[in-house]
Amino acid sequence: MENECLSQLSYDFGKLFENGENYDTIIQTGNGNNRKEIKVHSLILYARSSYFRTALSKNWVNREGGIIKFKKPNISPKIFNYILKYLYTGKLDFNGYKPIDLILILVAADEMNITGIVKYLLQYLVDNHQNILQNDPVNILQNILHHEVCSQLREYCLDYICERPNLLFNSEKYLSLDKSLLLALLDRKDLFMDEIEVWNYLIKWSIAQTSIIHNIENLTNWTSDDFNLLKEVISEFIPLIRWLSISSTEFIQYVIPFKKILPENLIEEITCYYNNSKPKLSLPNLPARKEPLDSILINQKHLSIISNWIDDKVSEDIDCIMIPYTFKLLFRATRDGFNNEKFHELCDNKGAIFVVISLPNSSNLIGGYNPLDWKPKFDKRHGNNWWKTSKSFLFSFTKNTSKGVISRISRVNSLKSDKAILYNEQFGPGFGGGPDLVLSNNQLYCKSHSTYPDSQSFISAGLTKMENYEIDEMDPSDLFSYRDFTINKA
């Protein structure tokens, strides 16, 4: 009954806002051709908002013919209308609004200290940051760049862009990126791009900031003034380039043509490096960036957790930069087929690997780590072949990492480690003597949790249809080798 009454009250106030009957206030929003007057009721705004209690007070109010006139030209009519509707009805509905509109609503609501909108809309945008970046990442990033209320959202968006930089740099709009935003991106160690790509995109962006109209492919027509203009724009970015991650061939082809914009001693220092000398670089010797992760199921946070489990570290200690392993995708079911034979063709005798599984209608991923080769112990005709190890484990974690990663692990029962890994050419990857987890074509099967007892909290007994699964090969990474520092080789 109470909810019905509140719903009716919200509806009635909403109709009052729509028809504007008995209004006593006109709010002038927007400017130019996008200017609109909205008729409202000062009593409702006064009761619902501390901002309007001040703005409509006797000391500030401006009346014309008995009507309060209030101007807010920096907020568009569409955005202001949403905020006013919330103040009248107490309802929030984000459906039907473009991501950029929601961000403008957030910024405007924060400016007017309307915490009810800020709290829920900010959480909504954080939870959906991956989706809102898909169509217009440049515009989204530009609009959240300088607003403090967007700081949390900004970090999530930058993390996502660093993992998928092509989303940003394949857009023609990237040429209009704010300089401070591009500086922030290139300063990050987790920007997963080849360094020569970073350089080439930087050159194109820098030229777009000048009046240079010559062809970048032919520099013979460039004047000294052209190079000086480019040098002035690009100078702040030079220390952010990982120069030693660029091969000698790439350096000669793409960098040397622009040597006039580089510090004089840089060419000599890098040439010494290519000649196997150990130059003392005048610029910071920054760690190499990572290569993009070839996965549609997991991200760097998941990899960091798996790496910590392998090394018996605390799983909550997430460091997406210093992951001590390289990962190479061997198998993806939606690409290679839900086929046991194909799994063995691509994954047998590859060394340590891990499996990640996505199930329909589930917010979690499950999987397992095998530190051994996947191969038969005896003749393949013997059916089940079990391998002994105490280092394997089964795991589960959340797909969406925007609220952090909820992770669980089940290690081997020490009394049953002789059946930790199951090999059978008739099936896909298998774990435990139950079996605790075995994949076959597009199905997952668990009979019991005997070898990995804690897995009962995240793996259900019986048959389950799979949505997708991936298998990655992993090897120790040389964190101290500058040129060869990679992750997730595609």
XYZ file of C-alpha atoms in Angstrom, residues 14-490:
477
model
C 5.604 14.276 -12.732
C 2.416 15.431 -14.471
C 2.680 18.771 -12.680
C 6.190 19.195 -14.067
C 5.042 18.292 -17.584
C 2.121 20.724 -17.755
C 3.706 23.515 -15.690
C 0.372 24.619 -14.209
C 0.566 27.306 -11.522
C 4.280 27.799 -12.108
C 6.045 30.667 -10.387
C 9.566 30.225 -11.779
C 11.130 30.194 -15.238
C 14.554 28.619 -15.673
C 16.430 29.736 -18.777
C 18.729 26.901 -19.872
C 21.271 26.577 -22.663
C 22.282 29.331 -25.044
C 22.068 30.318 -28.701
C 19.842 28.084 -30.788
C 19.746 25.565 -27.936
C 18.128 27.944 -25.464
C 14.872 27.031 -23.739
C 12.712 28.282 -20.885
C 11.350 25.687 -18.451
C 8.395 26.481 -16.170
C 8.747 25.084 -12.655
C 7.561 25.521 -9.078
C 10.002 27.115 -6.650
C 8.479 25.418 -3.604
C 9.246 21.940 -4.972
C 12.795 22.882 -5.961
C 13.328 24.568 -2.586
C 12.160 21.447 -0.749
C 14.154 18.987 -2.876
C 17.509 20.693 -3.417
C 19.980 22.570 -1.217
C 21.316 24.176 -4.391
C 17.956 25.713 -5.224
C 17.339 26.670 -1.585
C 20.286 29.013 -1.988
C 19.714 30.005 -5.617
C 16.045 30.870 -5.024
C 16.547 32.602 -1.685
C 15.482 36.213 -1.235
C 19.090 37.378 -1.380
C 19.660 35.897 -4.838
C 16.311 35.680 -6.556
C 15.413 37.887 -9.538
C 11.712 38.536 -10.182
C 10.001 39.937 -13.239
C 6.261 40.519 -13.040
C 5.993 38.260 -9.998
C 7.777 35.376 -11.764
C 11.203 34.234 -10.594
C 13.737 34.239 -13.436
C 16.740 31.938 -13.072
C 19.444 31.534 -15.711
C 21.659 28.467 -16.207
C 23.180 28.833 -19.705
C 25.998 26.301 -19.167
C 23.563 23.362 -18.924
C 21.536 22.315 -21.976
C 17.724 22.072 -21.839
C 17.833 18.281 -22.281
C 20.198 17.775 -19.355
C 18.424 20.251 -17.092
C 15.059 18.704 -17.913
C 16.316 15.304 -16.681
C 17.514 16.808 -13.400
C 14.257 18.668 -12.824
C 12.201 15.568 -13.562
C 14.189 13.703 -10.902
C 13.553 16.486 -8.376
C 9.811 16.255 -9.064
C 9.403 12.459 -9.199
C 12.354 11.024 -7.274
C 12.849 8.534 -10.118
C 15.970 7.763 -12.137
C 15.778 6.140 -15.559
C 18.950 5.892 -17.645
C 17.376 4.020 -20.557
C 17.231 5.856 -23.863
C 20.049 8.256 -23.022
C 23.330 8.285 -24.884
C 26.445 7.738 -22.743
C 27.623 11.298 -23.388
C 24.263 12.642 -22.145
C 24.555 10.593 -18.952
C 28.021 12.005 -18.327
C 26.736 15.553 -18.851
C 23.890 14.796 -16.418
C 26.432 13.539 -13.875
C 28.590 16.659 -14.192
C 25.581 18.988 -13.971
C 24.119 17.128 -10.982
C 27.462 17.337 -9.209
C 27.675 21.071 -9.906
C 24.230 21.518 -8.328
C 25.011 19.108 -5.467
C 22.155 16.744 -6.294
C 23.673 13.719 -4.603
C 20.781 11.381 -5.368
C 21.611 11.504 -9.064
C 25.386 11.554 -8.588
C 25.507 8.449 -6.394
C 23.475 6.134 -8.606
C 24.478 7.490 -12.002
C 28.188 7.332 -11.192
C 27.865 3.692 -10.130
C 25.868 2.921 -13.269
C 28.545 4.466 -15.502
C 31.366 2.668 -13.678
C 29.560 -0.665 -13.975
C 28.970 -0.073 -17.697
C 32.192 1.749 -18.594
C 33.151 -0.865 -21.190
C 29.890 -0.380 -23.082
C 29.834 3.416 -22.977
C 33.285 3.594 -24.596
C 32.387 1.527 -27.653
C 30.902 4.127 -30.000
C 32.558 7.433 -29.136
C 35.554 6.923 -26.824
C 37.199 10.255 -27.654
C 34.136 12.316 -26.740
C 33.582 10.303 -23.562
C 37.187 10.687 -22.392
C 37.271 14.392 -23.226
C 34.177 15.037 -21.135
C 35.327 13.148 -18.032
C 38.892 14.436 -18.158
C 38.716 17.553 -15.984
C 35.793 16.850 -13.652
C 36.592 15.586 -10.167
C 33.279 13.740 -9.899
C 34.414 11.602 -12.854
C 37.794 10.627 -11.356
C 36.772 7.036 -10.543
C 35.044 6.594 -13.894
C 38.065 8.113 -15.643
C 40.423 5.529 -14.151
C 38.199 2.627 -15.212
C 37.899 4.060 -18.727
C 41.648 4.630 -19.059
C 42.329 1.088 -17.827
C 39.962 -0.262 -20.462
C 41.451 1.891 -23.232
C 44.963 0.788 -22.274
C 43.912 -2.842 -22.715
C 42.180 -2.063 -26.028
C 43.982 0.984 -27.469
C 42.708 0.367 -31.005
C 39.266 1.365 -29.780
C 40.633 4.883 -29.382
C 43.389 5.173 -31.960
C 41.411 3.621 -34.821
C 38.952 6.479 -34.491
C 39.637 9.520 -36.659
C 38.544 11.615 -33.698
C 41.725 10.670 -31.842
C 43.422 13.528 -33.714
C 41.325 15.906 -31.595
C 42.379 14.344 -28.281
C 43.219 16.781 -25.530
C 46.987 17.038 -25.068
C 46.830 16.269 -21.346
C 44.800 13.124 -22.061
C 47.302 11.845 -24.617
C 50.168 12.609 -22.221
C 48.402 10.621 -19.505
C 47.904 7.643 -21.830
C 51.474 7.529 -23.149
C 52.828 7.819 -19.626
C 51.181 4.537 -18.627
C 53.120 1.281 -18.556
C 49.947 -0.702 -19.204
C 49.203 0.826 -22.614
C 49.234 -2.374 -24.657
C 50.720 -1.197 -27.957
C 53.864 -1.793 -29.948
C 56.086 1.205 -29.358
C 56.441 1.965 -33.045
C 52.632 2.215 -33.213
C 52.746 4.694 -30.350
C 55.292 6.747 -32.278
C 53.345 6.693 -35.553
C 50.070 7.693 -33.891
C 51.885 10.428 -31.976
C 53.364 11.848 -35.184
C 49.928 11.972 -36.851
C 48.343 13.583 -33.783
C 51.139 16.157 -33.484
C 50.881 17.148 -37.152
C 47.120 17.594 -36.726
C 47.813 20.173 -33.996
C 49.820 22.343 -36.417
C 49.175 24.166 -39.684
C 51.342 21.676 -41.621
C 49.495 20.413 -44.708
C 52.274 18.435 -46.410
C 52.103 14.672 -47.009
C 53.568 12.712 -44.103
C 54.757 10.038 -46.542
C 56.954 12.535 -48.396
C 58.998 14.891 -46.227
C 61.034 16.394 -49.073
C 58.671 19.361 -49.288
C 58.848 20.092 -45.573
C 60.559 23.338 -44.570
C 62.592 24.040 -41.447
C 59.588 25.934 -40.095
C 57.431 22.825 -40.553
C 59.841 20.676 -38.549
C 60.154 23.364 -35.867
C 56.373 23.533 -35.516
C 56.199 19.762 -35.118
C 59.109 19.757 -32.662
C 57.364 22.318 -30.483
C 54.202 20.198 -30.267
C 55.876 16.838 -29.723
C 58.664 17.828 -27.310
C 56.741 16.946 -24.121
C 56.009 13.457 -25.454
C 59.599 12.483 -26.343
C 60.534 11.351 -22.781
C 57.469 9.067 -22.726
C 58.531 6.952 -25.708
C 60.109 3.568 -24.878
C 62.890 4.058 -27.417
C 64.687 0.803 -26.701
C 61.513 -1.148 -27.500
C 61.679 -0.006 -31.130
C 63.639 -2.305 -33.436
C 66.492 -0.940 -35.534
C 64.511 -1.550 -38.741
C 61.493 0.330 -37.384
C 63.715 3.115 -36.094
C 65.326 3.650 -39.494
C 62.011 3.482 -41.362
C 59.752 5.550 -39.115
C 61.859 7.609 -36.705
C 64.966 8.703 -38.621
C 62.886 10.669 -41.190
C 61.859 12.904 -38.269
C 65.306 13.187 -36.673
C 65.118 16.993 -36.896
C 62.473 17.037 -34.168
C 64.446 14.789 -31.769
C 67.090 15.791 -29.208
C 70.490 15.802 -30.919
C 72.077 13.155 -28.711
C 69.134 10.718 -28.831
C 69.931 9.323 -32.284
C 73.515 8.595 -31.249
C 72.472 6.933 -27.982
C 69.962 4.624 -29.661
C 72.420 3.768 -32.437
C 74.888 2.672 -29.750
C 72.195 0.444 -28.301
C 71.588 -1.238 -31.657
C 75.342 -1.815 -31.934
C 75.204 -3.825 -28.692
C 76.714 -1.035 -26.652
C 75.250 0.046 -23.346
C 74.484 3.718 -23.807
C 73.813 6.074 -20.950
C 70.477 7.447 -22.063
C 69.828 11.118 -21.472
C 66.106 10.299 -21.413
C 64.390 8.107 -18.792
C 64.898 4.385 -19.441
C 61.244 3.438 -19.128
C 60.048 -0.171 -18.840
C 58.616 -1.631 -22.031
C 54.891 -1.685 -22.556
C 52.873 -4.882 -22.728
C 51.416 -6.509 -25.823
C 47.603 -6.685 -26.108
C 45.872 -9.576 -24.378
C 44.307 -12.009 -26.844
C 41.232 -12.968 -24.855
C 37.513 -12.263 -24.949
C 36.941 -13.746 -21.476
C 39.576 -12.326 -19.136
C 41.672 -9.207 -18.606
C 44.957 -8.277 -16.943
C 43.430 -8.316 -13.454
C 42.442 -11.949 -13.928
C 45.935 -12.811 -15.204
C 47.508 -11.129 -12.201
C 45.373 -13.221 -9.841
C 46.247 -16.456 -11.670
C 49.947 -15.541 -11.582
C 49.747 -14.884 -7.840
C 48.083 -18.249 -7.268
C 50.801 -20.016 -9.248
C 53.462 -18.297 -7.138
C 51.524 -18.862 -3.879
C 51.016 -15.141 -3.337
C 47.980 -13.373 -1.912
C 45.401 -13.194 -4.701
C 44.165 -9.719 -3.721
C 47.626 -8.288 -4.414
C 46.910 -7.305 -8.031
C 49.733 -5.856 -10.141
C 48.758 -5.799 -13.806
C 52.162 -4.508 -14.888
C 54.718 -6.837 -13.325
C 53.058 -10.135 -14.258
C 55.906 -12.671 -14.268
C 54.524 -14.838 -17.086
C 53.876 -14.558 -20.794
C 50.559 -15.889 -22.075
C 49.775 -17.222 -25.535
C 46.278 -18.186 -26.631
C 46.257 -21.784 -27.881
C 42.561 -22.542 -28.198
C 39.250 -20.684 -28.223
C 36.130 -22.819 -28.536
C 34.070 -20.240 -30.425
C 36.937 -19.843 -32.901
C 38.374 -23.373 -33.132
C 35.204 -25.342 -32.399
C 33.838 -27.223 -29.386
C 35.814 -30.262 -30.476
C 37.898 -32.620 -28.319
C 40.133 -33.672 -31.206
C 40.902 -30.042 -32.053
C 41.763 -29.366 -28.415
C 44.368 -32.146 -28.396
C 45.763 -31.005 -31.743
C 46.358 -27.471 -30.485
C 47.089 -27.993 -26.787
C 48.878 -31.321 -26.220
C 52.575 -31.159 -25.269
C 52.587 -27.370 -24.792
C 53.769 -27.229 -21.188
C 51.949 -25.328 -18.447
C 48.521 -24.060 -19.493
C 45.338 -22.769 -17.912
C 41.705 -23.143 -18.969
C 39.060 -20.404 -18.587
C 35.389 -21.317 -19.047
C 32.330 -19.121 -19.556
C 28.928 -20.586 -18.700
C 25.564 -19.265 -19.971
C 23.656 -16.923 -17.647
C 26.509 -16.746 -15.154
C 28.443 -13.710 -13.916
C 31.428 -15.903 -13.028
C 34.210 -17.633 -14.933
C 35.645 -20.963 -13.823
C 38.780 -22.786 -14.863
C 41.874 -24.733 -13.959
C 45.656 -24.568 -14.067
C 47.831 -27.484 -15.224
C 51.585 -27.020 -14.570
C 52.395 -30.127 -16.652
C 52.221 -31.109 -20.307
C 48.845 -32.318 -21.500
C 49.840 -35.741 -22.804
C 49.119 -39.457 -22.268
C 50.983 -41.221 -19.489
C 50.573 -44.631 -21.113
C 49.262 -45.841 -24.449
C 46.303 -43.686 -25.467
C 44.107 -46.765 -25.655
C 44.255 -47.072 -21.861
C 41.547 -44.386 -21.558
C 42.003 -42.287 -18.428
C 45.589 -41.237 -17.692
C 46.181 -39.397 -14.409
C 49.200 -37.263 -13.620
C 50.448 -36.401 -10.146
C 51.096 -32.800 -9.093
C 50.452 -30.614 -6.073
C 50.741 -27.379 -8.060
C 47.516 -27.522 -10.095
C 44.300 -25.834 -8.964
C 40.740 -24.987 -9.969
C 39.431 -21.446 -9.688
C 36.553 -19.049 -10.144
C 36.332 -15.287 -10.506
C 33.870 -12.624 -11.599
C 33.668 -11.651 -15.269
C 33.094 -7.953 -14.631
C 36.024 -6.448 -12.720
C 34.654 -2.897 -12.385
C 33.712 -3.574 -8.746
C 36.860 -5.569 -8.074
C 37.445 -9.270 -8.584
C 35.753 -11.820 -6.357
C 37.995 -14.866 -6.687
C 38.068 -18.378 -5.251
C 40.587 -21.176 -5.556
C 40.617 -24.893 -4.806
C 44.024 -26.502 -4.493
C 44.776 -30.221 -4.656
C 43.938 -32.503 -1.738
C 47.455 -33.643 -0.783
C 46.216 -37.194 -0.226
C 44.861 -37.399 -3.766
C 47.470 -35.487 -5.757
C 48.215 -38.626 -7.816
C 45.019 -37.903 -9.758
C 45.401 -34.129 -10.081
C 45.421 -34.006 -13.907
C 43.278 -36.182 -16.174
C 44.227 -36.994 -19.777
C 41.895 -38.880 -22.088
C 41.997 -38.480 -25.872
C 38.198 -38.902 -25.971
C 37.706 -35.778 -23.824
C 39.033 -32.254 -23.543
C 40.968 -30.945 -20.513
C 40.309 -32.762 -17.243
C 41.105 -32.305 -13.559
C 40.809 -34.680 -10.609
C 39.835 -38.265 -9.973
C 36.125 -37.522 -9.566
C 36.441 -36.286 -12.202
C 36.232 -32.882 -10.537
C 36.168 -31.045 -13.862
C 36.320 -32.430 -17.392
C 35.324 -30.782 -20.671
C 33.923 -32.686 -23.611
C 32.932 -30.831 -26.768
C 30.485 -28.166 -25.538
C 29.763 -29.670 -22.108
C 31.373 -29.506 -18.686
C 31.080 -32.489 -16.336
C 31.729 -32.852 -12.612
C 31.038 -36.134 -10.825
C 32.536 -35.249 -7.447
C 34.944 -32.823 -5.756
C 37.301 -35.449 -4.351
C 40.645 -34.078 -5.593
C 39.796 -30.364 -5.396
C 37.394 -30.301 -2.405
C 36.917 -26.520 -2.220
C 35.692 -26.410 -5.820
C 32.226 -27.473 -4.653
C 31.600 -23.798 -3.815
C 31.810 -22.785 -7.488
C 31.496 -25.948 -9.654
C 28.173 -27.780 -9.602
C 28.017 -31.552 -9.950
C 26.517 -32.910 -13.165
C 26.526 -31.822 -16.803
C 26.578 -28.138 -17.771
C 26.570 -26.631 -21.246
C 29.430 -24.202 -21.924
C 29.183 -20.820 -23.628
C 32.896 -20.599 -24.502
C 36.308 -21.588 -23.203
C 39.898 -20.565 -23.832
C 43.223 -22.262 -23.193
C 46.434 -20.288 -22.761
C 50.027 -21.451 -22.739
C 52.192 -19.721 -20.139
C 55.919 -19.338 -19.612
C 58.065 -17.352 -17.179
C 58.685 -13.826 -18.434
C 62.084 -12.149 -18.251
C 61.076 -8.974 -16.452
C 64.554 -7.540 -16.782
C 64.972 -7.962 -20.530
C 63.977 -4.602 -21.943
C 63.544 -5.561 -25.572
C 61.861 -8.918 -24.929
C 59.487 -7.895 -22.135
C 56.128 -9.166 -23.440
C 52.845 -10.571 -22.249
C 50.184 -12.650 -23.970
C 51.921 -13.219 -27.269
C 49.241 -13.445 -29.921
